[in-house]
Coordinates of C-alpha atoms in Angstrom, one line a residue:
M120 CA 134.5 104.8 76.2
V121 CA 135.4 108.5 76.4
V122 CA 132.0 109.4 74.9
V123 CA 130.1 107.1 77.3
R124 CA 132.0 108.5 80.3
R125 CA 131.3 112.1 79.2
L126 CA 127.6 111.2 78.8
L127 CA 127.4 109.6 82.2
Y128 CA 129.1 112.6 83.9
S129 CA 127.3 115.3 81.9
Q130 CA 125.1 117.5 84.1
K131 CA 122.7 118.0 81.2
A132 CA 122.3 114.3 80.4
A133 CA 122.1 113.1 84.0
P134 CA 118.4 114.0 84.6
Y135 CA 117.4 112.1 81.5
L136 CA 119.5 109.1 82.4
F137 CA 117.8 109.0 85.9
I138 CA 114.3 109.1 84.4
A139 CA 115.0 106.8 81.5
P140 CA 114.1 103.6 83.4
F141 CA 110.7 105.1 84.3
V142 CA 110.1 106.3 80.8
I143 CA 111.0 103.0 79.2
T144 CA 108.8 101.1 81.7
L145 CA 105.9 103.4 81.0
L146 CA 106.3 103.0 77.3
A147 CA 106.7 99.2 77.4
F148 CA 104.0 98.3 79.9
W149 CA 101.4 101.1 79.6
L150 CA 101.5 103.4 76.6
L151 CA 102.3 100.7 73.9
P152 CA 99.8 98.2 75.3
L153 CA 97.2 101.0 75.5
A154 CA 97.8 102.0 71.9
R155 CA 97.6 98.3 70.8
T156 CA 94.3 97.9 72.7
F157 CA 92.9 101.0 71.0
L158 CA 93.9 99.6 67.6
L159 CA 92.3 96.3 68.5
S160 CA 89.1 98.0 69.5
T161 CA 88.7 99.3 66.0
Q162 CA 88.9 95.8 64.6
E163 CA 86.7 92.7 64.4
V164 CA 88.7 89.7 65.4
V165 CA 87.4 86.3 64.3
F166 CA 89.5 83.2 64.5
G167 CA 92.7 85.2 64.6
Q168 CA 91.7 87.3 61.6
A169 CA 91.3 91.0 62.2
A170 CA 89.3 93.3 60.0
F171 CA 89.1 97.1 60.4
I172 CA 85.6 98.3 61.3
G173 CA 86.2 101.8 62.6
L174 CA 84.2 102.8 65.7
D175 CA 81.6 100.1 65.3
N176 CA 82.6 98.5 68.6
Y177 CA 82.1 101.7 70.4
Q178 CA 78.7 102.2 68.8
R179 CA 77.7 98.7 69.9
L180 CA 79.0 99.4 73.4
W181 CA 77.0 102.6 73.7
E182 CA 73.8 100.7 72.8
D183 CA 74.5 97.8 75.1
R184 CA 72.3 97.8 78.1
L185 CA 74.4 95.3 80.0
F186 CA 77.5 97.5 79.7
W187 CA 75.7 100.3 81.4
K188 CA 74.5 98.0 84.1
A189 CA 78.1 96.8 84.7
M190 CA 79.2 100.5 84.8
F191 CA 76.5 101.4 87.3
N192 CA 77.5 98.4 89.5
S193 CA 81.2 99.4 89.4
A194 CA 80.5 103.1 90.0
R195 CA 78.2 102.4 92.9
Y196 CA 80.8 100.1 94.5
M197 CA 83.5 102.8 94.0
V198 CA 81.4 105.5 95.6
L199 CA 80.4 103.4 98.6
T200 CA 84.0 102.1 99.2
I201 CA 85.3 105.6 99.2
A202 CA 82.5 106.7 101.6
L203 CA 83.6 103.9 104.0
L204 CA 87.3 103.5 103.5
I205 CA 88.3 107.1 103.9
P206 CA 86.5 108.3 107.1
I207 CA 86.6 105.1 109.1
P208 CA 90.3 104.4 108.7
L209 CA 91.0 108.1 109.2
V210 CA 89.3 108.1 112.6
L211 CA 90.9 104.8 113.6
A212 CA 94.3 106.2 112.6
A213 CA 93.7 109.3 114.7
L214 CA 92.9 107.1 117.7
I215 CA 96.0 105.0 117.2
N216 CA 98.1 108.1 116.8
S217 CA 96.7 109.7 120.0
K218 CA 98.2 109.3 123.4
I219 CA 95.2 107.3 124.5
G220 CA 95.8 103.6 125.3
S221 CA 98.8 101.4 125.5
D222 CA 101.5 101.5 122.8
R223 CA 101.7 97.7 122.9
V224 CA 97.9 97.3 122.3
K225 CA 98.1 99.8 119.4
A226 CA 101.0 97.9 117.8
V227 CA 99.0 94.6 118.0
F228 CA 95.9 96.4 116.6
K229 CA 97.9 97.8 113.6
A230 CA 99.4 94.4 112.8
S231 CA 96.1 92.6 113.0
M232 CA 94.4 95.2 110.8
F233 CA 97.1 94.8 108.1
V234 CA 97.0 91.0 107.9
P235 CA 93.8 90.8 105.7
A236 CA 95.6 92.7 102.9
L237 CA 98.2 89.9 102.8
T238 CA 95.4 87.3 102.4
S239 CA 94.7 86.0 98.9
V240 CA 91.6 87.4 97.3
V241 CA 90.6 83.9 96.3
V242 CA 90.7 82.7 99.9
A243 CA 89.0 85.8 101.2
G244 CA 86.2 85.5 98.6
I245 CA 85.5 81.8 99.5
I246 CA 85.4 82.7 103.2
F247 CA 83.0 85.6 102.7
R248 CA 80.8 83.4 100.4
L249 CA 80.5 80.9 103.2
M250 CA 79.8 83.7 105.7
F251 CA 77.0 85.1 103.5
A252 CA 75.6 81.7 102.6
E253 CA 71.8 81.6 102.3
T254 CA 71.4 78.6 104.6
G255 CA 70.8 79.0 108.3
T256 CA 74.3 77.9 109.1
G257 CA 75.9 80.9 107.4
L258 CA 77.5 83.3 109.9
M259 CA 75.4 86.3 108.8
N260 CA 72.2 84.4 109.0
Q261 CA 73.1 83.2 112.4
I262 CA 73.6 86.8 113.4
V263 CA 70.2 87.9 112.0
G264 CA 68.7 84.7 113.6
V265 CA 69.6 86.1 117.0
F266 CA 67.1 88.9 116.4
G267 CA 64.4 86.4 115.4
L268 CA 64.6 87.1 111.6
D269 CA 64.4 84.5 108.9
P270 CA 67.5 83.5 106.9
V271 CA 68.4 86.0 104.2
R272 CA 69.4 84.9 100.7
W273 CA 72.3 87.4 100.7
L274 CA 73.8 86.7 97.3
R275 CA 70.4 86.3 95.6
I276 CA 69.4 89.9 96.2
D277 CA 71.1 93.1 95.0
T278 CA 71.4 94.8 98.4
G279 CA 72.7 91.6 100.1
G280 CA 75.3 91.1 97.4
L281 CA 76.4 94.7 97.7
I282 CA 76.7 94.4 101.5
A283 CA 78.9 91.3 101.1
L284 CA 81.2 93.1 98.6
L285 CA 81.5 96.1 100.8
A286 CA 82.2 93.9 103.9
L287 CA 84.9 92.2 102.0
A288 CA 86.4 95.5 100.9
M289 CA 86.3 96.8 104.5
W290 CA 87.9 93.7 105.8
R291 CA 90.8 93.8 103.3
W292 CA 91.6 97.5 103.0
T293 CA 90.8 99.2 106.3
G294 CA 94.2 98.3 107.7
V295 CA 96.1 99.5 104.7
N296 CA 94.4 102.8 104.7
I297 CA 95.0 103.1 108.4
L298 CA 98.7 102.8 107.8
Y299 CA 98.6 105.4 105.0
F300 CA 96.8 107.9 107.3
L301 CA 99.0 107.0 110.3
A302 CA 102.1 107.7 108.2
G303 CA 100.7 111.1 107.2
M304 CA 99.8 112.0 110.8
Q305 CA 103.2 111.1 112.2
S306 CA 104.8 113.5 109.7
I307 CA 102.9 116.4 111.2
P308 CA 105.1 118.4 113.5
E309 CA 104.3 118.0 117.1
E310 CA 104.8 121.7 117.7
Y311 CA 101.5 122.4 115.9
Y312 CA 99.5 120.4 118.5
E313 CA 101.5 121.9 121.4
A314 CA 100.7 125.4 120.3
A315 CA 97.1 124.5 119.8
T316 CA 96.9 123.0 123.3
I317 CA 98.4 126.2 124.8
D318 CA 95.8 128.2 123.0
G319 CA 93.1 126.1 124.5
A320 CA 92.0 124.0 121.5
S321 CA 90.3 120.7 122.2
R322 CA 91.3 117.4 120.6
L323 CA 88.4 117.7 118.2
Q324 CA 89.4 121.2 117.1
Q325 CA 93.0 120.0 116.7
F326 CA 91.8 117.2 114.5
F327 CA 89.7 119.4 112.2
H328 CA 92.1 122.4 112.1
I329 CA 95.5 120.7 112.2
T330 CA 95.3 117.0 111.3
L331 CA 92.9 117.2 108.4
P332 CA 94.5 120.1 106.5
N333 CA 98.0 118.5 106.8
L334 CA 96.6 115.2 105.8
K335 CA 95.3 116.5 102.5
P336 CA 98.0 115.0 100.3
T337 CA 97.5 111.6 101.9
I338 CA 93.7 111.8 101.6
V339 CA 94.0 112.8 97.9
Y340 CA 96.3 109.8 97.3
V341 CA 94.1 107.3 99.0
T342 CA 91.0 108.7 97.2
T343 CA 92.8 108.4 93.9
I344 CA 93.8 104.8 94.3
S345 CA 90.3 104.0 95.7
I346 CA 88.7 105.4 92.5
Y347 CA 90.8 103.1 90.4
G348 CA 90.4 100.2 92.7
G349 CA 86.6 100.6 92.8
L350 CA 86.1 100.8 89.1
A351 CA 88.7 98.0 88.4
M352 CA 87.2 95.5 90.9
F353 CA 86.7 92.1 89.5
L354 CA 88.1 89.2 91.4
E355 CA 86.2 89.8 94.6
S356 CA 82.9 89.6 92.8
F357 CA 84.1 86.6 90.7
M358 CA 85.0 84.6 93.9
L359 CA 81.9 85.7 95.8
Y360 CA 79.5 84.6 93.1
R361 CA 81.5 81.5 92.1
G362 CA 82.1 82.8 88.7
N363 CA 81.2 85.7 86.4
S364 CA 77.5 85.1 86.5
S365 CA 75.2 86.4 89.3
P366 CA 71.5 86.8 89.7
N367 CA 70.2 89.5 87.3
D368 CA 73.9 90.4 86.8
Q369 CA 73.9 92.3 90.1
G370 CA 77.6 91.4 90.7
L371 CA 78.7 92.2 87.2
T372 CA 81.5 94.8 87.0
V373 CA 83.1 96.5 84.1
I374 CA 86.1 94.2 84.3
G375 CA 83.8 91.3 84.6
Y376 CA 81.9 92.4 81.5
L377 CA 85.2 92.8 79.7
Y378 CA 86.2 89.3 80.8
R379 CA 82.8 87.9 79.6
R380 CA 83.0 89.5 76.1
G381 CA 86.7 89.0 75.6
I382 CA 87.5 85.6 77.2
E383 CA 84.2 83.8 77.5
Q384 CA 82.7 85.0 74.1
N385 CA 86.0 85.5 72.3
D386 CA 85.0 89.0 71.1
L387 CA 88.4 90.6 71.6
G388 CA 87.7 93.8 69.6
F389 CA 84.6 94.6 71.6
A390 CA 86.4 93.8 74.9
S391 CA 89.2 96.1 73.9
A392 CA 86.7 98.9 73.4
V393 CA 85.4 98.2 76.9
G394 CA 89.0 98.5 78.3
V395 CA 89.7 101.7 76.5
V396 CA 86.4 103.3 77.7
L397 CA 87.2 102.2 81.3
V398 CA 90.7 103.7 81.1
V399 CA 89.2 107.0 79.8
V400 CA 86.6 107.0 82.6
I401 CA 89.1 106.4 85.3
M402 CA 91.5 109.0 84.0
A403 CA 88.7 111.6 83.6
I404 CA 87.4 111.0 87.2
N405 CA 90.9 111.1 88.7
L406 CA 92.1 114.2 86.7
T407 CA 88.9 116.0 87.7
F408 CA 89.3 115.1 91.3
L409 CA 93.0 116.1 91.3
T410 CA 92.2 119.4 89.7
L411 CA 89.4 120.2 92.1
S412 CA 91.6 119.2 95.1
G413 CA 94.3 121.7 93.9
T414 CA 96.9 119.0 93.4
F415 CA 98.2 120.6 90.1
K416 CA 98.4 124.1 91.6
K417 CA 101.9 125.5 92.2
E418 CA 103.1 125.8 95.7
S419 CA 103.4 129.6 95.4
A420 CA 99.7 129.8 94.5
R421 CA 98.5 127.9 97.6

């Protein structure tokens, strides 16, 4: 007991004790599974029997046209969701944070925008599949019918399916990103805006010269999780297309491809290689972005 008490009250050991739960969790639920996945990616698993084949799965992956199509679909979705889900919520958050409008109306708007994030992806996917139905009774076809256009087979064409996925992403995550940006804006000292107003700066100048620079950490965070969310998207496409099959594989994502090879075709070694490559790609993109944004720079160097 004396040794334990000394250890608990030791100033040298205290930092390690505080970070121990995080380190243990990281090892148990991230690093060890990742190492096991990499080991599995170097094997051929048939009926529970594993045989070492080196990097053959990665060679097959490199030569697989369908993998690159899935990677292109995921990368395109990621880029477009970032292009939509960063500036639009940012502008809406700025409007909510401004002194324009009633506080009660703003509160209702914030609550209503956050509700979609609480909705199940399964339910949301079914609703949007009905909205983008190719029949004339679908909501989107009723809208285009107002302009005298013929019904569109939304989920049968590449552009239509992409629009449906982006609409679903906008509906689900706009409110969440608004709250992120709103929290960042409310942490900016009000004195900055008061001084800018005295100097004659307009609201637009204050937004670009005060709000945006001080929101940089929040923007970096939202962009980072959006990169991961875009490349790891699966369930939205799965529900929208009623499964993992879509016309010309236009809705196939990297996770969907992993699911197809690992679960549907029982090729666990190859699916593990897909997972390892996806992790490497996500880490490379995020580390590059964080480096270019100056996140790893010391405070004194800024």
